Coordinates of C-alpha atoms in Angstrom, one line a residue:
M125 CA 0.0 0.0 0.0
E126 CA 1.5 3.3 -1.1
R127 CA 1.8 6.0 1.5
L128 CA 2.3 9.7 1.0
L129 CA 2.9 12.2 3.8
I130 CA 2.2 15.8 3.0
K131 CA 3.5 18.5 5.4
A132 CA 2.1 22.0 5.1
G133 CA 2.3 25.3 6.9
T134 CA -1.5 25.5 6.9
I135 CA -4.1 22.7 6.5
I136 CA -7.8 23.7 6.1
K137 CA -9.6 20.6 7.3
G138 CA -13.1 19.2 8.0
Q139 CA -16.5 20.3 7.0
D140 CA -16.1 23.5 8.9
L141 CA -12.9 24.4 7.2
T142 CA -10.8 24.9 10.3
E143 CA -7.1 25.8 10.2
V144 CA -4.3 23.6 11.3
K145 CA -0.9 25.1 11.5
N146 CA 2.3 23.2 10.7
G147 CA 0.4 19.9 10.4
A148 CA 0.5 16.9 8.1
V149 CA -1.8 14.7 6.1
L150 CA -1.1 11.0 5.6
V151 CA -2.5 9.5 2.4
E152 CA -2.8 5.7 2.1
D153 CA -4.3 3.8 -0.9
G154 CA -5.7 7.0 -2.4
K155 CA -7.5 8.1 0.8
I156 CA -6.8 10.4 3.7
S157 CA -6.0 8.1 6.5
K158 CA -4.8 10.5 9.2
I159 CA -4.5 14.2 9.9
Y160 CA -1.7 15.3 12.2
E161 CA -2.3 18.5 14.2
Q162 CA 1.5 18.9 14.5
V163 CA 4.3 17.7 12.3
T164 CA 6.1 16.7 15.4
D165 CA 3.4 14.1 16.0
V166 CA 4.4 12.1 13.0
E167 CA 6.1 8.8 13.9
G168 CA 6.9 5.5 12.3
L169 CA 6.4 6.6 8.7
E170 CA 9.9 6.1 7.4
D171 CA 8.5 4.1 4.4
A172 CA 6.2 6.9 3.3
V173 CA 7.0 9.3 0.5
T174 CA 7.2 12.8 2.1
M175 CA 6.0 15.9 0.3
D176 CA 7.0 19.1 2.3
V177 CA 5.3 22.2 0.8
G178 CA 6.7 24.6 3.4
D179 CA 4.5 27.5 4.3
K180 CA 1.9 26.8 1.6
T181 CA -1.7 25.9 2.3
L182 CA -3.3 22.5 1.8
I183 CA -7.0 22.7 0.9
P184 CA -9.6 20.2 -0.5
G185 CA -9.6 19.7 -4.2
M186 CA -11.9 22.3 -5.8
I187 CA -15.3 21.4 -7.3
D188 CA -16.7 23.2 -10.3
C189 CA -20.5 23.1 -9.7
H190 CA -21.5 24.2 -13.2
N191 CA -19.4 23.0 -16.1
H192 CA -19.8 21.7 -19.7
L193 CA -17.0 19.5 -21.1
A194 CA -17.4 20.3 -24.8
L195 CA -18.3 24.0 -24.3
D196 CA -15.2 26.0 -24.1
A197 CA -16.0 29.7 -23.6
R198 CA -12.3 30.6 -23.9
I199 CA -12.3 30.1 -27.7
P200 CA -13.9 32.2 -30.5
N201 CA -17.4 31.3 -31.6
H202 CA -17.7 28.7 -28.8
L203 CA -21.5 28.6 -29.0
V204 CA -21.5 27.9 -32.7
K205 CA -19.0 25.1 -32.1
M206 CA -21.7 23.3 -30.2
S207 CA -22.9 22.2 -33.6
D208 CA -19.6 20.4 -34.3
C209 CA -19.6 16.7 -34.8
E210 CA -19.2 14.3 -31.9
A211 CA -15.5 13.7 -32.5
E212 CA -14.7 17.4 -32.4
Q213 CA -16.7 17.9 -29.2
T214 CA -15.0 14.9 -27.6
L215 CA -11.5 16.3 -28.5
R216 CA -12.5 19.5 -26.8
A217 CA -13.8 17.7 -23.7
V218 CA -10.5 15.8 -23.3
K219 CA -8.6 19.2 -23.3
T220 CA -11.0 21.0 -21.0
M221 CA -10.8 18.1 -18.5
H222 CA -7.0 18.3 -18.5
D223 CA -7.1 22.1 -18.0
D224 CA -9.6 22.0 -15.2
L225 CA -7.7 19.4 -13.2
H226 CA -4.4 21.2 -13.5
A227 CA -6.1 24.4 -12.2
G228 CA -7.1 22.5 -9.0
V229 CA -10.6 21.2 -10.0
T230 CA -10.6 17.6 -8.9
T231 CA -14.4 17.2 -9.3
A232 CA -16.8 18.8 -11.8
R233 CA -20.6 18.8 -12.2
C234 CA -21.5 18.7 -15.8
L235 CA -24.7 20.5 -16.8
G236 CA -25.3 18.7 -20.1
D237 CA -23.1 17.6 -23.1
K238 CA -24.3 16.3 -26.4
Y239 CA -23.8 12.7 -27.5
Y240 CA -23.5 11.7 -23.8
I241 CA -19.9 12.8 -23.9
D242 CA -20.0 13.5 -20.2
V243 CA -21.2 10.0 -19.4
T244 CA -18.5 8.4 -21.5
C245 CA -15.8 10.7 -20.0
R246 CA -17.0 9.9 -16.5
Q247 CA -16.4 6.2 -17.1
A248 CA -13.1 6.7 -18.8
Q249 CA -11.9 8.9 -15.9
R250 CA -13.0 6.4 -13.3
E251 CA -11.1 3.7 -15.2
G252 CA -7.9 5.8 -15.3
R253 CA -8.0 6.1 -19.1
L254 CA -8.6 9.8 -19.1
E255 CA -7.0 12.5 -17.0
G256 CA -9.5 15.0 -15.5
P257 CA -11.8 15.8 -12.6
R258 CA -14.2 13.2 -11.2
L259 CA -17.4 13.8 -13.0
V260 CA -21.0 14.3 -11.8
V261 CA -23.1 14.1 -15.0
S262 CA -26.5 14.9 -16.4
G263 CA -26.3 13.6 -19.9
I264 CA -28.5 15.3 -22.4
G265 CA -29.7 18.7 -21.3
M266 CA -33.4 19.4 -22.1
R267 CA -34.6 22.6 -23.6
S268 CA -37.8 23.6 -25.3
L269 CA -38.1 23.6 -29.1
H270 CA -38.3 27.4 -29.1
G271 CA -36.1 28.1 -26.1
H272 CA -32.5 28.8 -25.0
G273 CA -29.8 26.2 -24.6
Y274 CA -26.9 25.7 -27.1
V275 CA -25.8 22.6 -25.2
G276 CA -29.3 21.2 -24.8
M277 CA -31.5 19.3 -27.2
P278 CA -35.0 20.5 -28.2
H279 CA -38.2 19.1 -26.7
C280 CA -41.9 19.7 -27.0
G281 CA -44.5 18.5 -24.6
A282 CA -44.3 16.7 -21.2
E283 CA -44.0 13.3 -22.8
D284 CA -41.0 14.4 -24.9
F285 CA -39.3 15.6 -21.7
R286 CA -40.2 12.4 -19.9
K287 CA -38.8 10.2 -22.7
T288 CA -35.4 11.9 -22.6
S289 CA -35.4 11.9 -18.8
R290 CA -35.8 8.1 -19.0
E291 CA -33.1 7.8 -21.6
N292 CA -30.7 9.8 -19.4
I293 CA -31.6 7.6 -16.4
A294 CA -31.0 4.5 -18.5
R295 CA -27.5 5.9 -19.3
G296 CA -26.8 6.2 -15.5
V297 CA -26.8 10.0 -15.1
D298 CA -26.4 11.5 -11.7
F299 CA -29.1 14.2 -12.1
L300 CA -31.4 15.7 -14.8
K301 CA -30.9 19.2 -16.3
V302 CA -33.4 21.5 -18.1
F303 CA -33.1 25.0 -19.6
M304 CA -35.9 27.4 -18.6
T305 CA -34.8 31.0 -19.6
K306 CA -32.2 32.8 -21.6
V307 CA -28.9 34.0 -20.0
I308 CA -28.7 37.8 -20.1
N309 CA -32.2 39.2 -20.5
A310 CA -32.8 41.7 -23.3
T311 CA -36.5 42.5 -22.5
P312 CA -38.4 43.8 -19.5
F313 CA -40.2 40.4 -19.4
I314 CA -38.1 37.3 -18.7
Y315 CA -39.1 34.7 -21.2
H316 CA -39.7 31.2 -19.8
F317 CA -39.8 28.3 -22.2
I318 CA -40.9 25.2 -20.2
T319 CA -44.4 24.6 -19.0
P320 CA -45.2 23.5 -15.4
E321 CA -46.4 20.2 -16.9
E322 CA -43.0 19.6 -18.6
L323 CA -41.1 20.5 -15.5
R324 CA -43.2 18.1 -13.4
A325 CA -42.5 15.3 -15.8
V326 CA -38.8 15.7 -15.4
V327 CA -39.0 16.0 -11.6
E328 CA -41.3 12.9 -11.4
E329 CA -38.8 10.8 -13.4
A330 CA -35.9 12.0 -11.2
K331 CA -37.6 11.3 -8.0
S332 CA -38.6 7.8 -9.2
V333 CA -34.9 6.8 -9.1
N334 CA -33.8 9.2 -6.3
I335 CA -31.7 11.6 -8.3
T336 CA -31.9 15.4 -8.3
T337 CA -32.8 18.0 -10.8
A338 CA -31.2 21.3 -12.0
C339 CA -32.5 24.1 -14.1
H340 CA -30.8 26.9 -16.1
C341 CA -32.9 29.8 -14.8
S342 CA -32.1 33.5 -14.7
G343 CA -35.3 34.5 -12.9
G344 CA -38.9 35.7 -13.5
Q345 CA -41.9 33.4 -13.6
G346 CA -39.8 30.5 -14.7
L347 CA -37.9 30.6 -11.4
D348 CA -41.2 30.4 -9.5
D349 CA -42.4 27.6 -11.7
C350 CA -39.2 25.7 -11.0
L351 CA -39.7 26.0 -7.2
T352 CA -43.3 24.9 -7.5
A353 CA -42.4 21.9 -9.6
G354 CA -39.8 20.7 -7.2
I355 CA -36.5 21.5 -9.0
D356 CA -33.7 21.0 -6.6
C357 CA -31.0 23.4 -7.9
L358 CA -31.3 26.7 -9.7
E359 CA -28.4 27.6 -12.0
H360 CA -27.3 31.3 -12.5
V361 CA -30.3 33.2 -10.9
Y362 CA -29.0 36.5 -12.4
Y363 CA -32.4 38.2 -12.0
I364 CA -33.6 36.6 -8.8
T365 CA -35.8 39.0 -6.6
K366 CA -35.8 39.5 -2.9
E367 CA -39.1 37.6 -2.7
Q368 CA -37.7 34.7 -4.6
V369 CA -34.6 34.7 -2.4
E370 CA -36.8 34.3 0.6
R371 CA -38.8 31.5 -1.1
V372 CA -35.7 29.6 -2.2
K373 CA -34.3 29.8 1.4
K374 CA -37.6 28.7 2.9
M375 CA -37.8 25.7 0.6
D376 CA -34.2 24.8 1.3
R377 CA -33.1 24.7 -2.4
W378 CA -29.7 25.1 -3.9
V379 CA -28.4 27.8 -6.2
V380 CA -25.2 27.8 -8.3
Y381 CA -23.6 31.1 -9.1
T382 CA -21.7 31.6 -12.4
P383 CA -20.8 35.3 -12.0
S384 CA -18.5 35.8 -15.0
Y385 CA -21.6 36.4 -17.2
A386 CA -22.2 39.5 -15.1
L387 CA -18.7 40.6 -14.0
N388 CA -16.5 39.7 -16.9
D389 CA -17.0 42.5 -19.4
D390 CA -15.7 40.6 -22.4
L391 CA -18.4 38.0 -21.9
L392 CA -21.1 40.4 -21.0
F393 CA -20.7 42.5 -24.1
K394 CA -20.4 39.4 -26.2
F395 CA -23.7 37.8 -25.0
S396 CA -25.9 40.9 -24.6
P397 CA -27.8 42.1 -27.7
H398 CA -27.6 45.6 -26.3
D399 CA -24.9 48.2 -27.0
K400 CA -22.1 48.8 -24.4
E401 CA -24.3 51.1 -22.4
G402 CA -27.1 48.5 -22.2
S403 CA -24.7 45.8 -21.3
L404 CA -23.4 47.8 -18.4
R405 CA -26.9 48.4 -17.3
E406 CA -27.6 44.7 -17.2
K407 CA -24.3 44.2 -15.3
E408 CA -25.5 46.6 -12.6
I409 CA -28.9 44.9 -12.3
I410 CA -27.4 41.4 -12.2
C411 CA -24.8 42.3 -9.6
G412 CA -27.5 43.8 -7.4
C413 CA -29.6 40.6 -7.6
L414 CA -26.7 38.3 -6.9
S415 CA -25.5 40.4 -4.0
E416 CA -29.0 40.2 -2.5
A417 CA -29.1 36.4 -3.0
I418 CA -25.7 36.1 -1.2
A419 CA -26.9 38.4 1.6
G420 CA -30.0 36.2 1.9
G421 CA -27.8 33.3 2.9
L422 CA -28.8 30.8 0.2
K423 CA -27.0 27.4 0.0
F424 CA -24.7 27.8 -3.0
G425 CA -22.1 26.3 -5.2
I426 CA -19.9 28.1 -7.7
G427 CA -19.3 27.2 -11.4
T428 CA -17.5 28.4 -14.5
D429 CA -20.1 27.5 -17.1
G430 CA -17.4 26.6 -19.7
L431 CA -14.7 29.1 -18.7
H432 CA -12.4 26.2 -18.0
G433 CA -9.5 26.7 -15.6
S434 CA -11.2 29.8 -14.1
L435 CA -13.0 28.6 -11.0
A436 CA -10.7 30.7 -8.9
R437 CA -11.8 33.8 -10.7
E438 CA -15.5 32.9 -10.2
A439 CA -14.7 32.5 -6.5
Q440 CA -13.2 36.0 -6.4
Y441 CA -16.3 37.5 -8.0
I442 CA -18.6 35.9 -5.4
A443 CA -16.4 37.4 -2.7
Q444 CA -16.6 40.8 -4.4
L445 CA -20.4 40.4 -4.3
G446 CA -20.4 40.1 -0.5
A447 CA -19.7 36.4 0.4
S448 CA -17.2 35.7 3.1
N449 CA -14.0 34.0 2.1
R450 CA -15.0 31.0 4.2
N451 CA -18.4 30.7 2.5
V452 CA -16.7 31.1 -0.9
L453 CA -14.2 28.4 -0.1
A454 CA -17.1 26.1 1.0
G455 CA -18.8 26.9 -2.3
V456 CA -16.0 25.3 -4.2
T457 CA -15.3 22.5 -1.7
T458 CA -17.4 21.3 1.3
Q459 CA -20.7 22.8 0.3
A460 CA -20.1 22.0 -3.3
A461 CA -19.6 18.4 -2.5
K462 CA -23.0 18.3 -0.7
L463 CA -24.7 19.9 -3.7
C464 CA -23.1 17.4 -6.0
G465 CA -24.0 14.5 -3.7
V466 CA -20.3 13.4 -3.3
D467 CA -19.7 14.6 0.2
Q468 CA -19.2 11.0 1.4
I469 CA -16.5 10.6 -1.2
T470 CA -14.6 13.9 -1.5
G471 CA -14.8 17.6 -0.8
A472 CA -13.0 18.0 2.5
V473 CA -9.7 17.3 4.1
K474 CA -11.2 14.6 6.3
E475 CA -10.1 11.1 7.3
G476 CA -11.7 8.4 5.1
L477 CA -12.3 10.7 2.2
A478 CA -10.5 10.6 -1.2
A479 CA -7.2 12.3 -1.1
D480 CA -8.3 15.0 -3.6
L481 CA -6.1 17.9 -2.4
V482 CA -4.7 21.2 -3.7
I483 CA -1.7 23.1 -2.5
V484 CA -2.0 26.9 -2.9
D485 CA 0.3 29.8 -2.3
G486 CA -1.4 31.8 0.5
N487 CA -4.4 31.1 2.7
P488 CA -7.8 31.5 0.9
L489 CA -9.5 32.2 4.2
E490 CA -7.4 35.4 4.4
D491 CA -7.0 36.1 0.6
I492 CA -9.4 34.4 -1.7
K493 CA -7.1 35.1 -4.6
A494 CA -4.9 32.3 -3.2
L495 CA -7.2 29.8 -5.1
S496 CA -5.6 31.0 -8.3
R497 CA -2.1 30.3 -7.1
V498 CA -2.2 26.5 -7.4
E499 CA 1.2 24.9 -6.8
H500 CA 0.3 21.2 -6.6
V501 CA -2.8 19.1 -7.4
I502 CA -3.4 15.6 -5.9
Q503 CA -6.3 13.4 -7.0
G504 CA -7.0 10.1 -5.4
G505 CA -3.6 10.2 -3.8
N506 CA -1.8 10.7 -7.2
V507 CA 0.3 13.8 -7.6
I508 CA -0.9 15.4 -10.8
R509 CA 1.3 18.5 -10.7

């Protein structure tokens, strides 16, 4: 049995993300077997490989809560490229998985990929044939025939949604995903493209096999319909209102923030049909809504939505919008693991969990930008970089 001893100036451990100074973590057979509160407590490990990272900080491997493998927002015309053939999209997925892992993302939640690329990549990663994050997958994302969703496939009517839900389940997906609204809104009225009956069909199918549901939803009546239908997690929520924040919290639902589409000017100007002045107006509105959601104390994860390798930047944006560093760190580690349903496997520096670990320069509880300064990545006890 291989043993790896990691010594670090700071270890952020447990579900509550407490700090241990000058401690060590013992990794055996891919799992965390012991956490030493003091390096001086380490005894009888002469046969272990020692990795001393000095004054650096050891944190749980990060979790991207909203990702797409074949959608790469870093490249030109990335939305148009979602019409590429299966081979091209698979090649992109292999690259984005590599990039995410080397940026410290050891687990990713995939919100839909065509051709069941995410399901295939999940199995290949599990078998060690493909380098990348552990994957939590939804298979084919479901949009309406007339609605938004470059990654999703078109559907019309409750039975159409039900059929694809069952096909996804037959493929072994971890959750089901639908697209309710557009991304950045261009009209006073927020269009919503899925009926309550269609939503209920998806929720019914998910509950029948005890998996969860997620919906791409910016706000408006569509968000209320999602809550009424029983959708478990709302993605983006750019235009969520104070009343909706209260309702989401009362109903104990999750949200996933993807703030680049509000705070990254290059993306905002690209996606908005308005001129620059209109885009900036949308930015102000969205930032206000997200800040109110954060202040409202909703359970949240953080995602990149195709901006691969940039989860640390998304975390910084959420901190700028008012979240504490501790809550932001939880949103890409411990809380993220709960949202993804993998908290019994990974997501924390805790004995018995997978040794998915990241070494960063600086302490993210003091400086959230430290998440962007990744020095080493360890996944399942294997040193990736």
